[in-house]
């Protein structure tokens, strides 16, 4: 697996490069008067040897599939990555000195504003997870010999997500994956959990199926030797480099208390470092970038008969198969729940594009981010209750601008007897707060299939919420489902009340409206399947044309559909009163219908709320 | 560490107990026609040997500090735990058969509705984390010889949080901690990541500093031997039990496809199992429960001079010290950021009640839950941006009804040059959706200290959001801060506009109001420091008395203060228009003031928004 090192660059020159990386990291952070120069300095030899002798890279063609990939998991050492990119000629010195300024591509933590940065980092323990996704793509989907290198800090080895990445890299035999750990022993606040004990980290890595090399992280020959042997064993490789924080920087080298602070005397430190080398890292001629794969044919979504009973989660799985049939770039992941989410249908139809993530939701999203960075259209799924386990990974994906889709199935009270731990009742609130996100909740199978397809081409993060039980199909084939759309399911000129619902609550709303109509009360029903963005004009029409709006949701009252409608009404200065029905305390367990009745979000509850509201 | 087994119960009788646990698990799930009988059956011998010969327990005194503690991390096997509690005489057969019914204490996944259940489980990989907290309390705070036993499933070993628990148990030398892993090799959907390979799990556990025993999980002698040696090494112990899913249950034993499904022919399966034993597990006489420790003296909070510049995060740390001085039951945790959150002040003042959690936010909350279950008043802290990494743990804590406090510091744009990855801008939305939660955002040091103290005595989860930069003290010593309170900072009979803000945005609001007043426009300013619950009457008064309400928040627009105000206005049918100022896209990096100006949440932005709104 491991190509021979480029011996035209001597180890002496690699040492010069290390000095140059320190100098440029220091200059960038000094210019910004911010940043983490000590965290950059400890890893200078690792990055110098990598760039000089091992990393296959054509900086002019950042999207070339034969480029090796690099991820800075310890994103706070961003100045080091920028100095390294400068040493490849990717950025120039003027841009280097814009570090941390408003509008600069060189942010405090790397983001894919730069074409050589694949994923956003800065929340620790995530770069390695995304690296697994990229390595998986390169090896199993793209079949290239490119490799992925990730630089981790030692503090972040305490994050459990790191060990999820280790186990998945082992499980998927990622011998193209090399992780460097900069073991400088000093965290932000003090000594890390294991200090300089690289042996304990080596034992852990080996127990997870990896090959581990312990090296002196300032000895270029030892580092070079480790990189030269990476992957030879057929396993993923970790290089555990014992280093000194702030190495080479006078006044701060090896001292506690200098995490995340610019150097106090940068000019003196620069003077002590001497002159940088004018040489660049060697670039690899990779030839022209291959044309992108065709985007696929028209998707033939599954069709459902109005009135048939079909669970929205089943329609999700069936739609995935159809989308995957038409589009070769669709990849699906699931976290050990694919027989519930129905991702298993895709796994059976397209096994080469399905990857089981086991019960590791954070790694599922990390893998998805890595795959998305390689251009795949990725869908992920698990129970709605467990989607938020990966919240911080979704947050980082959004910061990185990745397009990503997540389906949370068995949402809300639909798990019944399982009890509250299995009920996703806060998922909409969380994912609605993700910048640029889309949140969809289909009320029937046609909507679920349509929204699953819609998500394929949306930018940003899309959350699709499905439910357990079969529900009647409401919409005929071909009904459009749009980002920001809604459907008016019941309306008349006589409407006095509007019920706004989505998902399974739509059926309760329809039942309530039918019952009230027999008492002579006309009730409008809006299926707000697009919770974010919401259909503002449909809501404002309802506010103008009816006296009362009732929202119904199988979700806690904060941050869900009721909040969305409140925001629209209040911003418009509407005086139409809003009643929000939602699950207002931790549910017990029992049959779903009984729990919905207790929460007051079933048809009876809606009728009662409307009657009460009109009486006051 | 390990007491001798109770040899008055023979291993033959332990086998009878195992059969009885299978019978009762099956009866409970059959009565409910729901549940996970196959996941209960695989661990019957583990639980039988534990209960019969090793577990020190007085079921009549569930709160006795000398009781050993048990946590079912694989919460879906709840029927096994209930059968086990019945075998101790803790619950009776009639209650056993209420399993999964509305109103029963025996829910699908265990919750502390039962006094013998310490923490809620059901989201996998969390019971072991909470167990670390309990074991830490027993050993390091209570100085008892009681032990903690946790039963994990093998599927959940894929969760990174499990390895956070392993590393912390090692770091804190928890030789009173015994984890059993029911390695039945079958997950919900298929074979687990490592199948029946207990050796690989043993290697991992040993690499994390644990003693591992591999046993046949249906051989009571092997299990008994492992329990007998637990803790002898001075290390935490894991018993890796190779088992068969559905063991002893005809038709389903060892078969895939029977996860989470009641037995198809329970009567036949019961007939094949034979008669249960009438014996009970031996109870341990522990004597009377000791009186609780005194709750402490009055707290002497730090005092701040109005106009002085003090960061709210500093006041948090100073308040923690004061509260800890007065109350011996206060314990503080932090995730490697205590020099930023100022939890370091407490660590210095009360080192015996401070525990460093390193960069493992999930374990931080898991530890806190375990400590709270032992009666401690626990505060946790990290950067606001990373609080949501532990969201699912907070969700489970709320489902378990635990009182817990979390401080997220450096919230919003206050990290400036670090960039978006370090900015908590969705934290309020997430934590507001936690049932029964309190969300506070102090605008000054007096408020921060007061709210930190207030949180000590609140039920449920409290989130306190602090910021990085020093801000002027607004409130004199003794100003009250209440759950659901607010302060009117500026008002007059001539007010046309109300600005509602909290945290650092209050200062921007005051500056904007001052500027507009010089133009003759009277602007009311409300400090809504209690975001949840919010001060509804203050908002409704503003809606009645002014023409426009503007909310300002250093947060994304979904689910934060703006949403709260919208909910209040819309539910009241108020026609007062709302303008919500918030951070509307992923910020870049740069000085905080520049980023606030770009987002339009600084004083200029507020002035502009008010002028624009009044002009239309």
mmCIF file of N, CA and C in Angstrom, chain A residues 8 23 76 102 138 147 155 175 192 218 277 295 314 353 368 396 408 468 472 485 503 542-544 584 596 598 600 602:
data_model
loop_
_atom_site.group_PDB
_atom_site.id
_atom_site.type_symbol
_atom_site.label_atom_id
_atom_site.label_comp_id
_atom_site.label_asym_id
_atom_site.label_seq_id
_atom_site.Cartn_x
_atom_site.Cartn_y
_atom_site.Cartn_z
ATOM 1 N N UNK A 8 14.224 12.256 -3.306
ATOM 2 C CA UNK A 8 14.861 13.474 -3.838
ATOM 3 C C UNK A 8 14.809 14.607 -2.815
ATOM 4 N N UNK A 23 7.903 28.783 11.358
ATOM 5 C CA UNK A 23 8.016 30.226 11.098
ATOM 6 C C UNK A 23 6.699 30.776 10.549
ATOM 7 N N UNK A 76 -7.589 23.483 15.737
ATOM 8 C CA UNK A 76 -7.054 24.717 16.317
ATOM 9 C C UNK A 76 -5.632 24.993 15.846
ATOM 10 N N UNK A 102 -11.629 38.982 9.180
ATOM 11 C CA UNK A 102 -12.956 38.899 8.580
ATOM 12 C C UNK A 102 -12.818 38.771 7.063
ATOM 13 N N UNK A 138 -12.405 6.278 -1.104
ATOM 14 C CA UNK A 138 -11.253 6.075 -1.985
ATOM 15 C C UNK A 138 -11.037 4.590 -2.251
ATOM 16 N N UNK A 147 -4.411 7.964 -0.481
ATOM 17 C CA UNK A 147 -4.476 7.715 0.961
ATOM 18 C C UNK A 147 -5.038 8.927 1.703
ATOM 19 N N UNK A 155 -5.178 15.324 23.215
ATOM 20 C CA UNK A 155 -6.347 15.583 24.073
ATOM 21 C C UNK A 155 -7.598 14.954 23.495
ATOM 22 N N UNK A 175 -6.639 0.182 4.907
ATOM 23 C CA UNK A 175 -5.177 0.228 4.937
ATOM 24 C C UNK A 175 -4.647 1.479 4.229
ATOM 25 N N UNK A 192 -2.763 15.900 29.663
ATOM 26 C CA UNK A 192 -3.829 15.056 29.125
ATOM 27 C C UNK A 192 -3.968 13.796 29.972
ATOM 28 N N UNK A 218 9.860 14.714 16.876
ATOM 29 C CA UNK A 218 10.755 15.743 16.334
ATOM 30 C C UNK A 218 11.945 15.110 15.624
ATOM 31 N N UNK A 277 13.127 28.039 4.471
ATOM 32 C CA UNK A 277 13.610 27.580 3.168
ATOM 33 C C UNK A 277 12.727 28.180 2.079
ATOM 34 N N UNK A 295 -24.948 12.159 -13.960
ATOM 35 C CA UNK A 295 -25.750 12.322 -12.746
ATOM 36 C C UNK A 295 -26.937 11.381 -12.673
ATOM 37 N N UNK A 314 -41.421 2.933 5.537
ATOM 38 C CA UNK A 314 -41.299 1.970 4.443
ATOM 39 C C UNK A 314 -41.135 2.705 3.109
ATOM 40 N N UNK A 353 -23.132 -0.068 -2.227
ATOM 41 C CA UNK A 353 -23.230 1.349 -1.837
ATOM 42 C C UNK A 353 -23.943 1.512 -0.494
ATOM 43 N N UNK A 368 -20.536 9.929 6.717
ATOM 44 C CA UNK A 368 -21.342 10.605 5.697
ATOM 45 C C UNK A 368 -20.672 11.892 5.230
ATOM 46 N N UNK A 396 -21.230 20.437 12.850
ATOM 47 C CA UNK A 396 -19.967 20.656 12.135
ATOM 48 C C UNK A 396 -20.130 20.451 10.637
ATOM 49 N N UNK A 408 -34.851 10.148 10.533
ATOM 50 C CA UNK A 408 -35.131 9.655 11.878
ATOM 51 C C UNK A 408 -36.475 8.948 11.862
ATOM 52 N N UNK A 468 -43.581 5.003 12.694
ATOM 53 C CA UNK A 468 -43.573 3.550 12.726
ATOM 54 C C UNK A 468 -44.781 2.901 12.050
ATOM 55 N N UNK A 472 -52.860 5.809 6.310
ATOM 56 C CA UNK A 472 -53.486 5.839 4.987
ATOM 57 C C UNK A 472 -52.757 6.777 4.029
ATOM 58 N N UNK A 485 -42.889 23.957 0.918
ATOM 59 C CA UNK A 485 -44.267 23.787 0.478
ATOM 60 C C UNK A 485 -45.177 23.260 1.574
ATOM 61 N N UNK A 503 -46.760 15.071 9.521
ATOM 62 C CA UNK A 503 -46.543 13.694 9.943
ATOM 63 C C UNK A 503 -47.826 13.022 10.373
ATOM 64 N N UNK A 542 -54.136 31.547 6.226
ATOM 65 C CA UNK A 542 -54.954 30.964 7.294
ATOM 66 C C UNK A 542 -55.197 31.979 8.399
ATOM 67 N N UNK A 543 -54.155 32.751 8.709
ATOM 68 C CA UNK A 543 -54.295 33.749 9.775
ATOM 69 C C UNK A 543 -55.304 34.821 9.389
ATOM 70 N N UNK A 544 -55.348 35.135 8.107
ATOM 71 C CA UNK A 544 -56.301 36.158 7.656
ATOM 72 C C UNK A 544 -57.722 35.613 7.577
ATOM 73 N N UNK A 584 -46.323 17.547 26.326
ATOM 74 C CA UNK A 584 -45.853 18.563 27.269
ATOM 75 C C UNK A 584 -45.095 18.020 28.478
ATOM 76 N N UNK A 596 -50.999 9.214 23.008
ATOM 77 C CA UNK A 596 -51.427 10.403 22.262
ATOM 78 C C UNK A 596 -52.641 11.040 22.930
ATOM 79 N N UNK A 598 -53.333 10.897 26.152
ATOM 80 C CA UNK A 598 -52.843 11.552 27.375
ATOM 81 C C UNK A 598 -52.218 12.908 27.033
ATOM 82 N N UNK A 600 -52.955 14.694 24.543
ATOM 83 C CA UNK A 600 -53.941 15.585 23.928
ATOM 84 C C UNK A 600 -53.622 15.939 22.491
ATOM 85 N N UNK A 602 -54.298 13.674 19.942
ATOM 86 C CA UNK A 602 -55.112 12.844 19.044
ATOM 87 C C UNK A 602 -56.335 13.646 18.598
#
